[in-house]
Amino acid sequence: MSLSLPSSLFLLPLSKALQQSSSICTSRSLPVTLGYRISPIALAKKRTRLKQCQVATVEDIAEDVLLPREAEELKEVEEKYDWREEWYPLYLTAEVPQDAPLGLTVFHKQIVLYRDFNGVLRCYEDRCPHRLAKLSEGQLVDGRIECLYHGWQFEGDGKCVKIPQLPEGAKIPRAACVRTYEVRDSQGVVWVWMSDKTPPNLSKLPWFEHYAKPGFLDTSTIHELPYDHSILLENLMDPAHVPISHDRTDWTAKREDAQPLVMKVKERSIRGFAGQWGRSKNPAFMNSLSFRPHACFRTTSRLWTRKEFPSTSQHSSSADQLDRESLCSLSDLEPVQGLYFLISYQNGTSTRMLDMGFLSSQNEVLIREKVPTKELYLNLKFSDTWVMEYRKWMDRVGSGMPYYIGHETLSMPLEAAVIEQAPVGAAAAVSASMPAKGGVGELYAPNPTNRYYRHVIHCKGCRTVVKRLEILKNVMRLLSLAAITAAILTAERQWKVAMLALTVVLLGAAQIFSSIFDLITRNFIREHRRL
């Protein structure tokens, strides 16, 4: 995925973005120096426009309510940030297709992930050296990835091992190879190291100690979201929105619980920041929070831990993992594991969808206005500390990123995101089979705002259930047709009644399967509730 998601995955800060991009996202750009500040004239116009509403409202209360607009002086640091010298989560290991390549994006770099004949994960630049066709649109043949344009095949370290057009005895050119990326499977997540100059630094590979403890219940899902990964990170760093946006979505969110928050920054460096936050009505109960580049944001309380990785792409992706710590023993969870999983799945899916509308519109404004967030945001002391901290971190490290929007500075993508009208790779394989037809205007049309393409297409479990439900529904309908035909043809009254009753039962079963199918694939509708 690219930074702004034409959309990405693992939840979070990483890069997964199936190559279906949406025009909502930002575009790509080459690295530029930290500095591209907007022209003084442009800023003057922005300030003039804002002043009209600030004169009467903001100036009187700014010191009490708003975070100061002046950013801290950017301190020179010996270590220079390089976005390529980081690990990015690409996909949940269990969801990587066994028989098809998977096209993803990290910032502006398009890559392809697949499993070879031995099940080893391989990652290449998503470009055939012959005529630049996407390898993610190809197929796997005997554990090799084959370009569907001319059939060139690659394996292992990216070496080309077959060119059908070569005459017998001719040698394959040494230049016929693809660029490779190092990947690691850690705690159920596939991570990629983007640098081609520096060997992978395993000390930077994120490790979540709670996930290594026995007895943890791990419910992980993948979502492809139609906005920049930085928007997703802001959203995750904003506990203040939960009572309002997710009111009654689960037992933790209630509108009446909205209140001022206490936020304390404990650590700040080029490697991210960390601190604590809590509710003003219960200041003794504090939650820890940390952000590490470029992929990991984490909040922890005594009751639960939530980890998310936004994708680094022009679309955002998120992979949600929710773990419970040992206040609940495994034996306590076992009786309700199935129910808990269903509730967690439904809540996680609805949460991503409930925020999607206004996060997409926020993304559009930032891309259209092309000014730092300092000129657009009114950050409150009592809720937006982490949002401002994140954008200031972007100011510090932005010179080492392909594009970014910071608190005081920014560097916008130079190119528009690639818009693809049809799914490719693994997505194409699914969309070409039942029940995903991929027809324009249909439920399964490639569209990241559609729940099927945003989540189900990335989830083997959901795809399997959806396929089985579709089969069962059709079987019930065929059997009901056979039953009603038998009722018509039979002369015996009791058999007619029995066949008609059986028809009703079968049609009822088909309706139940159809309802479950709809539950898994339909979009959630926001319900507004007044106190």
Short mmCIF file of C-alpha atoms in Angstrom, two decimals:
data_model
loop_
_atom_site.label_atom_id
_atom_site.label_comp_id
_atom_site.label_asym_id
_atom_site.label_seq_id
_atom_site.Cartn_x
_atom_site.Cartn_y
_atom_site.Cartn_z
CA MET A 1 0.00 0.00 0.00
CA SER A 2 1.06 3.40 -0.29
CA LEU A 3 1.19 5.97 2.30
CA SER A 4 -2.17 7.20 1.70
CA LEU A 5 -3.80 4.08 0.86
CA PRO A 6 -4.94 3.60 -2.35
CA SER A 7 -5.32 1.53 0.68
CA SER A 8 -3.44 -0.76 2.81
CA LEU A 9 -3.63 -3.30 5.32
CA PHE A 10 -2.47 -4.30 8.61
CA LEU A 11 -3.91 -2.27 10.27
CA LEU A 12 -1.88 -0.26 10.55
CA PRO A 13 1.11 1.70 9.63
CA LEU A 14 2.41 -0.41 7.13
CA SER A 15 1.96 -1.08 3.87
CA LYS A 16 -0.39 -3.14 2.50
CA ALA A 17 -2.60 -1.89 0.00
CA LEU A 18 -4.00 -4.18 -2.46
CA GLN A 19 -3.50 -2.55 -5.69
CA GLN A 20 -6.98 -1.35 -5.96
CA SER A 21 -6.66 2.33 -5.38
CA SER A 22 -9.25 4.90 -4.95
CA SER A 23 -9.28 8.46 -6.13
CA ILE A 24 -9.81 9.57 -2.55
CA CYS A 25 -6.18 8.90 -1.70
CA THR A 26 -3.14 11.02 -2.02
CA SER A 27 -0.65 10.49 -4.68
CA ARG A 28 2.84 9.27 -4.74
CA SER A 29 5.94 11.34 -4.63
CA LEU A 30 9.67 11.03 -4.62
CA PRO A 31 11.54 11.89 -1.41
CA VAL A 32 12.06 15.61 -0.98
CA THR A 33 13.83 17.69 1.59
CA LEU A 34 12.04 18.58 4.79
CA GLY A 35 11.18 21.97 3.89
CA TYR A 36 8.66 22.30 1.24
CA ARG A 37 6.72 24.86 3.22
CA ILE A 38 3.88 26.56 1.49
CA SER A 39 4.55 29.96 0.05
CA PRO A 40 4.11 32.93 2.45
CA ILE A 41 1.38 34.32 0.20
CA ALA A 42 -0.59 31.10 0.35
CA LEU A 43 -0.22 30.91 4.11
CA ALA A 44 -1.26 34.52 4.49
CA LYS A 45 -4.46 33.77 2.62
CA LYS A 46 -5.15 30.78 4.83
CA ARG A 47 -4.54 32.76 8.01
CA THR A 48 -6.77 35.57 6.82
CA ARG A 49 -9.59 33.16 6.18
CA LEU A 50 -9.21 31.49 9.56
CA LYS A 51 -8.97 34.80 11.40
CA GLN A 52 -12.52 35.75 10.52
CA CYS A 53 -13.88 33.06 12.80
CA GLN A 54 -11.07 33.13 15.34
CA VAL A 55 -11.45 36.76 16.34
CA ALA A 56 -14.73 36.16 18.10
CA THR A 57 -14.07 32.73 19.54
CA VAL A 58 -10.61 31.31 19.68
CA GLU A 59 -8.52 34.20 20.99
CA ASP A 60 -10.44 34.49 24.25
CA ILE A 61 -10.04 30.87 25.23
CA ALA A 62 -6.99 29.63 23.34
CA GLU A 63 -4.74 29.46 26.41
CA ASP A 64 -7.30 27.50 28.37
CA VAL A 65 -8.61 25.11 25.76
CA LEU A 66 -6.45 24.88 22.66
CA LEU A 67 -2.99 23.45 22.29
CA PRO A 68 -0.55 26.19 21.20
CA ARG A 69 -0.18 26.52 17.46
CA GLU A 70 3.56 27.22 17.70
CA ALA A 71 5.50 24.03 17.11
CA GLU A 72 8.56 23.25 19.17
CA GLU A 73 11.87 24.10 17.61
CA LEU A 74 12.96 21.20 15.52
CA LYS A 75 16.15 19.99 17.16
CA GLU A 76 18.88 18.67 14.95
CA VAL A 77 19.48 15.03 15.60
CA GLU A 78 22.54 13.08 14.66
CA GLU A 79 20.49 10.17 13.38
CA LYS A 80 18.74 10.87 10.12
CA TYR A 81 15.41 9.17 9.57
CA ASP A 82 15.11 6.97 6.49
CA TRP A 83 11.72 5.40 5.85
CA ARG A 84 13.39 2.46 4.09
CA GLU A 85 15.26 1.48 7.25
CA GLU A 86 12.10 0.22 8.92
CA TRP A 87 9.94 -2.91 9.05
CA TYR A 88 6.45 -2.60 7.62
CA PRO A 89 3.64 -5.09 8.26
CA LEU A 90 2.21 -6.35 5.02
CA TYR A 91 -0.38 -8.99 5.80
CA LEU A 92 -1.52 -11.52 8.35
CA THR A 93 0.55 -14.64 7.69
CA ALA A 94 -2.46 -16.95 7.81
CA GLU A 95 -4.25 -14.91 5.12
CA VAL A 96 -1.45 -14.93 2.52
CA PRO A 97 -2.76 -16.95 -0.46
CA GLN A 98 -1.17 -20.36 -1.02
CA ASP A 99 -1.76 -20.38 -4.77
CA ALA A 100 -1.70 -16.78 -5.99
CA PRO A 101 0.57 -13.70 -5.78
CA LEU A 102 -0.56 -10.79 -3.63
CA GLY A 103 0.05 -7.20 -4.78
CA LEU A 104 0.75 -4.66 -2.01
CA THR A 105 2.17 -1.16 -1.67
CA VAL A 106 4.50 0.53 0.80
CA PHE A 107 4.39 4.28 0.35
CA HIS A 108 4.92 4.61 -3.40
CA LYS A 109 6.66 1.24 -3.83
CA GLN A 110 4.57 -1.55 -5.36
CA ILE A 111 5.59 -5.04 -4.27
CA VAL A 112 4.30 -8.58 -4.69
CA LEU A 113 4.19 -11.24 -1.98
CA TYR A 114 3.83 -14.99 -2.59
CA ARG A 115 4.70 -18.43 -1.22
CA ASP A 116 7.09 -20.59 -3.20
CA PHE A 117 6.93 -24.36 -3.67
CA ASN A 118 8.26 -24.93 -0.14
CA GLY A 119 5.87 -22.43 1.45
CA VAL A 120 8.64 -19.85 1.95
CA LEU A 121 7.46 -16.25 1.72
CA ARG A 122 9.06 -14.28 -1.13
CA CYS A 123 8.72 -10.56 -1.87
CA TYR A 124 9.68 -8.84 -5.14
CA GLU A 125 9.22 -5.49 -6.80
CA ASP A 126 5.87 -5.80 -8.56
CA ARG A 127 7.32 -5.32 -12.01
CA CYS A 128 8.52 -7.75 -14.64
CA PRO A 129 11.91 -6.59 -16.03
CA HIS A 130 10.77 -7.49 -19.55
CA ARG A 131 7.93 -5.06 -20.26
CA LEU A 132 7.04 -3.83 -16.75
CA ALA A 133 3.83 -5.84 -16.38
CA LYS A 134 2.72 -6.41 -12.79
CA LEU A 135 3.80 -9.77 -11.45
CA SER A 136 0.86 -9.63 -9.02
CA GLU A 137 -1.40 -10.11 -12.04
CA GLY A 138 0.43 -13.32 -12.84
CA GLN A 139 0.13 -16.80 -11.42
CA LEU A 140 2.17 -19.40 -9.52
CA VAL A 141 3.54 -22.30 -11.55
CA ASP A 142 5.45 -25.02 -9.69
CA GLY A 143 6.26 -22.59 -6.88
CA ARG A 144 7.51 -19.89 -9.26
CA ILE A 145 5.83 -16.60 -10.00
CA GLU A 146 4.98 -16.25 -13.69
CA CYS A 147 4.29 -13.02 -15.55
CA LEU A 148 1.08 -13.50 -17.51
CA TYR A 149 2.24 -11.16 -20.26
CA HIS A 150 4.94 -13.40 -21.81
CA GLY A 151 5.33 -16.23 -19.31
CA TRP A 152 8.68 -15.28 -17.78
CA GLN A 153 9.12 -17.14 -14.48
CA PHE A 154 11.07 -16.07 -11.38
CA GLU A 155 12.00 -17.87 -8.20
CA GLY A 156 14.03 -17.60 -4.98
CA ASP A 157 16.24 -14.52 -5.01
CA GLY A 158 14.45 -13.06 -8.01
CA LYS A 159 16.38 -14.85 -10.75
CA CYS A 160 14.54 -15.54 -14.00
CA VAL A 161 14.52 -19.29 -14.65
CA LYS A 162 12.31 -19.53 -17.73
CA ILE A 163 11.67 -17.47 -20.86
CA PRO A 164 9.42 -19.37 -23.31
CA GLN A 165 10.50 -17.20 -26.24
CA LEU A 166 14.21 -18.17 -26.06
CA PRO A 167 15.49 -20.70 -28.60
CA GLU A 168 16.74 -24.02 -27.28
CA GLY A 169 20.16 -23.74 -25.70
CA ALA A 170 20.07 -19.94 -25.37
CA LYS A 171 21.07 -18.50 -22.01
CA ILE A 172 18.75 -16.38 -19.94
CA PRO A 173 20.21 -12.84 -19.68
CA ARG A 174 21.77 -12.11 -16.28
CA ALA A 175 19.81 -8.85 -16.15
CA ALA A 176 16.56 -10.82 -16.29
CA CYS A 177 15.90 -10.66 -12.56
CA VAL A 178 13.61 -8.76 -10.21
CA ARG A 179 14.47 -6.71 -7.17
CA THR A 180 13.84 -8.59 -3.93
CA TYR A 181 12.86 -7.49 -0.43
CA GLU A 182 13.55 -9.27 2.84
CA VAL A 183 10.46 -10.44 4.72
CA ARG A 184 9.97 -12.02 8.13
CA ASP A 185 7.05 -13.85 9.70
CA SER A 186 6.76 -12.65 13.30
CA GLN A 187 3.83 -13.24 15.65
CA GLY A 188 1.50 -14.05 12.79
CA VAL A 189 2.37 -10.97 10.73
CA VAL A 190 4.46 -10.69 7.55
CA TRP A 191 6.94 -7.79 7.82
CA VAL A 192 9.03 -6.36 4.99
CA TRP A 193 12.37 -4.52 5.19
CA MET A 194 12.37 -1.87 2.45
CA SER A 195 16.08 -0.98 2.25
CA ASP A 196 18.26 -2.36 -0.55
CA LYS A 197 21.44 -0.87 0.94
CA THR A 198 21.29 -1.98 4.56
CA PRO A 199 20.80 -5.58 5.74
CA PRO A 200 17.63 -6.16 7.77
CA ASN A 201 17.93 -4.82 11.32
CA LEU A 202 16.18 -7.45 13.42
CA SER A 203 16.38 -5.22 16.50
CA LYS A 204 13.84 -2.94 14.82
CA LEU A 205 11.39 -5.76 14.17
CA PRO A 206 8.40 -5.04 16.44
CA TRP A 207 7.71 -7.52 19.20
CA PHE A 208 4.59 -7.55 21.34
CA GLU A 209 5.28 -9.47 24.51
CA HIS A 210 1.63 -9.99 25.39
CA TYR A 211 1.07 -11.95 22.18
CA ALA A 212 3.76 -14.40 23.20
CA LYS A 213 2.02 -15.28 26.48
CA PRO A 214 0.03 -18.50 26.64
CA GLY A 215 -3.73 -18.20 27.03
CA PHE A 216 -4.19 -15.04 24.96
CA LEU A 217 -7.17 -14.88 22.66
CA ASP A 218 -6.08 -13.34 19.37
CA THR A 219 -8.76 -12.16 16.96
CA SER A 220 -7.01 -10.64 13.96
CA THR A 221 -8.65 -9.15 10.90
CA ILE A 222 -7.59 -7.18 7.83
CA HIS A 223 -9.29 -4.08 6.46
CA GLU A 224 -8.44 -2.04 3.39
CA LEU A 225 -9.45 1.57 3.98
CA PRO A 226 -9.91 4.42 1.47
CA TYR A 227 -7.71 7.03 3.15
CA ASP A 228 -4.10 7.80 4.00
CA HIS A 229 -2.39 5.76 6.72
CA SER A 230 -1.69 8.95 8.72
CA ILE A 231 -5.43 9.58 9.00
CA LEU A 232 -5.87 6.09 10.40
CA LEU A 233 -3.07 6.64 12.93
CA GLU A 234 -4.65 9.91 14.07
CA ASN A 235 -7.92 8.10 14.51
CA LEU A 236 -6.29 5.40 16.65
CA MET A 237 -4.51 8.04 18.76
CA ASP A 238 -7.80 9.75 19.53
CA PRO A 239 -9.62 8.04 22.43
CA ALA A 240 -11.90 11.08 22.75
CA HIS A 241 -13.95 10.12 19.69
CA VAL A 242 -14.84 6.63 20.92
CA PRO A 243 -17.83 7.48 23.18
CA ILE A 244 -19.41 9.57 20.41
CA SER A 245 -18.52 7.76 17.19
CA HIS A 246 -18.95 4.26 18.57
CA ASP A 247 -21.79 4.85 20.98
CA ARG A 248 -23.24 1.45 21.94
CA THR A 249 -21.09 -0.36 19.37
CA ASP A 250 -19.79 -2.34 22.31
CA TRP A 251 -19.86 -2.11 26.10
CA THR A 252 -16.89 0.31 26.22
CA ALA A 253 -18.51 3.14 24.22
CA LYS A 254 -21.31 5.35 25.60
CA ARG A 255 -22.02 8.96 24.64
CA GLU A 256 -22.55 9.98 28.24
CA ASP A 257 -18.94 8.98 29.01
CA ALA A 258 -17.48 11.71 26.78
CA GLN A 259 -15.26 13.89 29.01
CA PRO A 260 -11.94 15.78 29.16
CA LEU A 261 -8.89 13.53 29.00
CA VAL A 262 -5.56 13.71 30.81
CA MET A 263 -2.60 13.21 28.43
CA LYS A 264 1.07 13.17 29.42
CA VAL A 265 4.02 12.84 27.04
CA LYS A 266 6.81 10.83 28.71
CA GLU A 267 9.14 10.18 25.80
CA ARG A 268 9.84 11.92 22.49
CA SER A 269 12.52 11.15 19.89
CA ILE A 270 13.13 10.37 16.25
CA ARG A 271 12.04 6.82 17.11
CA GLY A 272 8.56 7.99 18.05
CA PHE A 273 6.92 8.96 21.33
CA ALA A 274 5.20 7.47 24.35
CA GLY A 275 3.18 8.55 27.35
CA GLN A 276 -0.02 8.05 29.29
CA TRP A 277 -3.62 9.06 29.01
CA GLY A 278 -6.66 8.73 31.21
CA ARG A 279 -10.11 10.14 31.85
CA SER A 280 -10.47 13.23 34.01
CA LYS A 281 -13.21 11.57 36.07
CA ASN A 282 -10.86 8.72 36.99
CA PRO A 283 -7.30 10.13 36.82
CA ALA A 284 -5.85 7.29 38.90
CA PHE A 285 -6.53 4.82 36.09
CA MET A 286 -4.02 5.66 33.36
CA ASN A 287 -3.43 3.90 30.05
CA SER A 288 -0.01 3.68 28.42
CA LEU A 289 0.48 4.67 24.79
CA SER A 290 3.39 4.42 22.38
CA PHE A 291 4.11 5.03 18.72
CA ARG A 292 7.13 3.59 16.93
CA PRO A 293 7.94 4.23 13.28
CA HIS A 294 6.58 3.50 11.02
CA ALA A 295 4.23 0.73 11.72
CA CYS A 296 3.25 0.40 15.33
CA PHE A 297 0.84 2.23 17.53
CA ARG A 298 -0.17 0.67 20.82
CA THR A 299 -2.31 1.46 23.83
CA THR A 300 -2.41 -0.75 26.90
CA SER A 301 -4.54 -0.88 30.01
CA ARG A 302 -4.82 -3.42 32.80
CA LEU A 303 -7.78 -5.03 31.09
CA TRP A 304 -6.95 -5.13 27.42
CA THR A 305 -4.33 -4.46 24.79
CA ARG A 306 -5.06 -3.29 21.29
CA LYS A 307 -2.47 -3.27 18.53
CA GLU A 308 -2.97 -1.89 15.07
CA PHE A 309 -0.72 -1.26 12.11
CA PRO A 310 -1.82 1.35 9.59
CA SER A 311 -0.48 0.76 6.18
CA THR A 312 1.93 3.07 4.59
CA SER A 313 0.08 3.72 1.47
CA GLN A 314 -2.26 5.87 -0.41
CA HIS A 315 -4.96 3.71 0.94
CA SER A 316 -4.82 2.55 4.47
CA SER A 317 -5.02 -0.91 5.73
CA SER A 318 -5.43 -2.13 9.12
CA ALA A 319 -4.96 -5.41 10.81
CA ASP A 320 -6.71 -5.49 14.12
CA GLN A 321 -5.53 -7.70 16.90
CA LEU A 322 -7.26 -7.62 20.26
CA ASP A 323 -5.70 -9.44 23.19
CA ARG A 324 -6.82 -9.82 26.75
CA GLU A 325 -4.28 -9.94 29.54
CA SER A 326 -4.19 -12.46 32.31
CA LEU A 327 -6.88 -10.90 34.49
CA CYS A 328 -9.04 -13.35 32.54
CA SER A 329 -7.62 -16.84 32.61
CA LEU A 330 -7.87 -19.12 29.60
CA SER A 331 -10.36 -21.30 31.43
CA ASP A 332 -12.57 -18.25 31.95
CA LEU A 333 -12.59 -17.57 28.22
CA GLU A 334 -12.99 -21.07 26.87
CA PRO A 335 -16.76 -21.40 27.40
CA VAL A 336 -17.48 -18.20 25.47
CA GLN A 337 -14.63 -18.15 22.95
CA GLY A 338 -16.91 -18.68 19.96
CA LEU A 339 -19.36 -16.02 21.10
CA TYR A 340 -16.54 -13.63 22.01
CA PHE A 341 -14.95 -14.10 18.58
CA LEU A 342 -18.23 -13.32 16.81
CA ILE A 343 -18.84 -10.21 18.94
CA SER A 344 -15.24 -9.05 18.54
CA TYR A 345 -15.39 -9.61 14.78
CA GLN A 346 -18.64 -7.70 14.40
CA ASN A 347 -17.49 -4.83 16.63
CA GLY A 348 -14.12 -4.52 14.91
CA THR A 349 -15.68 -4.48 11.48
CA SER A 350 -18.36 -1.97 12.43
CA THR A 351 -15.80 0.28 14.15
CA ARG A 352 -13.73 0.63 10.97
CA MET A 353 -16.87 1.32 8.98
CA LEU A 354 -18.43 3.82 11.38
CA ASP A 355 -15.35 6.08 11.10
CA MET A 356 -14.81 5.60 7.40
CA GLY A 357 -17.05 8.39 6.12
CA PHE A 358 -15.63 11.33 8.02
CA LEU A 359 -12.04 10.01 7.87
CA SER A 360 -12.29 9.84 4.08
CA SER A 361 -13.62 13.41 3.96
CA GLN A 362 -10.84 14.55 6.31
CA ASN A 363 -8.31 12.95 3.96
CA GLU A 364 -9.84 14.78 1.00
CA VAL A 365 -9.56 18.17 2.74
CA LEU A 366 -5.90 17.66 3.66
CA ILE A 367 -5.02 16.64 0.11
CA ARG A 368 -6.99 19.48 -1.43
CA GLU A 369 -5.83 22.27 0.91
CA LYS A 370 -2.12 21.29 0.78
CA VAL A 371 -1.22 23.06 4.02
CA PRO A 372 0.19 21.70 7.31
CA THR A 373 -2.26 20.67 9.98
CA LYS A 374 -1.28 23.71 12.08
CA GLU A 375 -3.27 25.83 9.63
CA LEU A 376 -6.34 23.61 9.69
CA TYR A 377 -6.68 21.84 13.04
CA LEU A 378 -7.96 23.31 16.29
CA ASN A 379 -6.27 20.89 18.68
CA LEU A 380 -7.70 20.74 22.21
CA LYS A 381 -5.47 20.31 25.26
CA PHE A 382 -7.93 17.81 26.66
CA SER A 383 -8.10 15.37 23.75
CA ASP A 384 -5.71 16.06 20.87
CA THR A 385 -2.27 15.85 22.45
CA TRP A 386 -1.33 12.66 20.64
CA VAL A 387 -2.62 13.89 17.28
CA MET A 388 -0.46 17.00 17.53
CA GLU A 389 2.50 14.94 18.78
CA TYR A 390 2.20 12.66 15.77
CA ARG A 391 2.14 15.53 13.26
CA LYS A 392 5.14 17.12 15.00
CA TRP A 393 6.96 13.83 14.69
CA MET A 394 6.24 14.05 10.95
CA ASP A 395 7.98 17.47 10.96
CA ARG A 396 11.09 15.89 12.53
CA VAL A 397 11.40 12.95 10.15
CA GLY A 398 9.55 14.10 7.03
CA SER A 399 12.75 14.72 5.08
CA GLY A 400 13.32 10.96 5.17
CA MET A 401 9.87 10.05 3.80
CA PRO A 402 8.46 10.05 0.26
CA TYR A 403 5.65 12.37 1.31
CA TYR A 404 4.00 13.51 4.54
CA ILE A 405 1.80 16.15 6.16
CA GLY A 406 3.22 17.54 9.39
CA HIS A 407 2.21 20.12 11.97
CA GLU A 408 4.30 22.93 10.42
CA THR A 409 5.69 21.46 7.21
CA LEU A 410 4.64 19.08 4.48
CA SER A 411 5.72 17.43 1.26
CA MET A 412 2.86 16.36 -0.97
CA PRO A 413 3.00 13.45 -3.45
CA LEU A 414 4.01 14.56 -6.91
CA GLU A 415 1.93 11.98 -8.75
CA ALA A 416 -1.69 10.98 -8.43
CA ALA A 417 -2.46 7.54 -7.08
CA VAL A 418 -2.84 4.80 -9.65
CA ILE A 419 -6.51 4.05 -10.16
CA GLU A 420 -7.26 0.45 -11.03
CA GLN A 421 -10.76 -0.44 -12.11
CA ALA A 422 -10.43 -4.18 -11.67
CA PRO A 423 -8.95 -6.42 -8.97
CA VAL A 424 -5.65 -8.20 -9.68
CA GLY A 425 -3.71 -11.13 -8.30
CA ALA A 426 -5.41 -12.93 -5.45
CA ALA A 427 -8.27 -10.43 -5.54
CA ALA A 428 -8.91 -11.28 -9.19
CA ALA A 429 -8.98 -14.99 -8.39
CA VAL A 430 -11.62 -14.47 -5.72
CA SER A 431 -13.66 -12.02 -7.73
CA ALA A 432 -13.79 -14.43 -10.67
CA SER A 433 -15.34 -17.16 -8.55
CA MET A 434 -18.60 -17.52 -6.68
CA PRO A 435 -19.96 -15.63 -4.95
CA ALA A 436 -17.83 -12.65 -6.00
CA LYS A 437 -18.68 -11.72 -9.56
CA GLY A 438 -17.10 -8.28 -9.55
CA GLY A 439 -19.83 -6.70 -11.67
CA VAL A 440 -19.99 -2.93 -11.69
CA GLY A 441 -22.66 -1.69 -9.32
CA GLU A 442 -22.97 -5.09 -7.68
CA LEU A 443 -22.21 -6.07 -4.09
CA TYR A 444 -18.78 -7.38 -5.06
CA ALA A 445 -17.60 -4.60 -7.33
CA PRO A 446 -14.02 -3.60 -6.42
CA ASN A 447 -14.59 -0.72 -4.05
CA PRO A 448 -12.76 -0.22 -0.70
CA THR A 449 -15.86 1.41 0.78
CA ASN A 450 -17.67 -1.88 0.22
CA ARG A 451 -17.35 -4.29 3.13
CA TYR A 452 -16.66 -7.28 0.93
CA TYR A 453 -13.61 -5.73 -0.72
CA ARG A 454 -12.58 -3.87 2.41
CA HIS A 455 -12.46 -6.96 4.59
CA VAL A 456 -14.01 -10.23 3.43
CA ILE A 457 -11.77 -10.59 0.39
CA HIS A 458 -8.73 -10.49 2.72
CA CYS A 459 -10.12 -13.01 5.19
CA LYS A 460 -9.97 -16.74 4.39
CA GLY A 461 -12.43 -17.54 7.15
CA CYS A 462 -15.02 -15.07 5.89
CA ARG A 463 -14.55 -16.08 2.26
CA THR A 464 -14.96 -19.74 3.15
CA VAL A 465 -18.11 -19.10 5.19
CA VAL A 466 -19.60 -16.87 2.49
CA LYS A 467 -18.96 -19.49 -0.18
CA ARG A 468 -20.49 -22.28 1.91
CA LEU A 469 -23.51 -20.18 2.79
CA GLU A 470 -24.09 -19.45 -0.89
CA ILE A 471 -23.89 -23.16 -1.71
CA LEU A 472 -26.21 -24.13 1.15
CA LYS A 473 -28.71 -21.45 0.18
CA ASN A 474 -28.83 -22.69 -3.40
CA VAL A 475 -29.11 -26.32 -2.28
CA MET A 476 -32.05 -25.46 0.00
CA ARG A 477 -33.79 -23.63 -2.83
CA LEU A 478 -33.31 -26.56 -5.22
CA LEU A 479 -34.61 -29.03 -2.64
CA SER A 480 -37.61 -26.80 -1.94
CA LEU A 481 -38.32 -26.71 -5.68
CA ALA A 482 -38.13 -30.51 -5.77
CA ALA A 483 -40.43 -30.75 -2.73
CA ILE A 484 -43.07 -28.47 -4.17
CA THR A 485 -42.91 -30.36 -7.47
CA ALA A 486 -43.46 -33.62 -5.58
CA ALA A 487 -46.40 -32.04 -3.74
CA ILE A 488 -48.00 -31.13 -7.06
CA LEU A 489 -47.44 -34.54 -8.62
CA THR A 490 -48.44 -36.73 -5.69
CA ALA A 491 -52.06 -37.79 -5.36
CA GLU A 492 -51.98 -38.56 -1.64
CA ARG A 493 -53.26 -35.74 0.56
CA GLN A 494 -50.88 -36.51 3.45
CA TRP A 495 -47.88 -36.46 1.09
CA LYS A 496 -48.98 -33.15 -0.34
CA VAL A 497 -49.11 -31.66 3.17
CA ALA A 498 -45.74 -33.21 4.06
CA MET A 499 -44.05 -31.91 0.88
CA LEU A 500 -45.52 -28.42 1.34
CA ALA A 501 -44.33 -28.37 4.95
CA LEU A 502 -40.89 -29.52 3.83
CA THR A 503 -40.87 -26.74 1.22
CA VAL A 504 -41.57 -24.14 3.92
CA VAL A 505 -38.76 -25.53 6.11
CA LEU A 506 -36.26 -25.57 3.22
CA LEU A 507 -37.15 -22.04 2.12
CA GLY A 508 -36.81 -20.91 5.74
CA ALA A 509 -33.35 -22.50 5.94
CA ALA A 510 -32.38 -20.78 2.68
CA GLN A 511 -33.52 -17.45 4.14
CA ILE A 512 -31.47 -18.03 7.30
CA PHE A 513 -28.35 -18.78 5.25
CA SER A 514 -29.02 -15.68 3.15
CA SER A 515 -29.38 -13.53 6.29
CA ILE A 516 -26.06 -14.77 7.71
CA PHE A 517 -24.47 -14.12 4.31
CA ASP A 518 -25.78 -10.55 4.38
CA LEU A 519 -24.56 -10.07 7.96
CA ILE A 520 -21.00 -10.89 6.91
CA THR A 521 -20.98 -8.83 3.71
CA ARG A 522 -23.23 -5.83 4.24
CA ASN A 523 -22.08 -2.37 5.27
CA PHE A 524 -22.98 -1.08 8.72
CA ILE A 525 -25.28 1.92 8.86
CA ARG A 526 -24.54 4.60 11.41
CA GLU A 527 -27.37 5.20 13.84
CA HIS A 528 -27.64 8.64 15.40
CA ARG A 529 -28.66 8.78 19.03
CA ARG A 530 -29.47 11.85 21.08
CA LEU A 531 -29.02 11.91 24.83
#
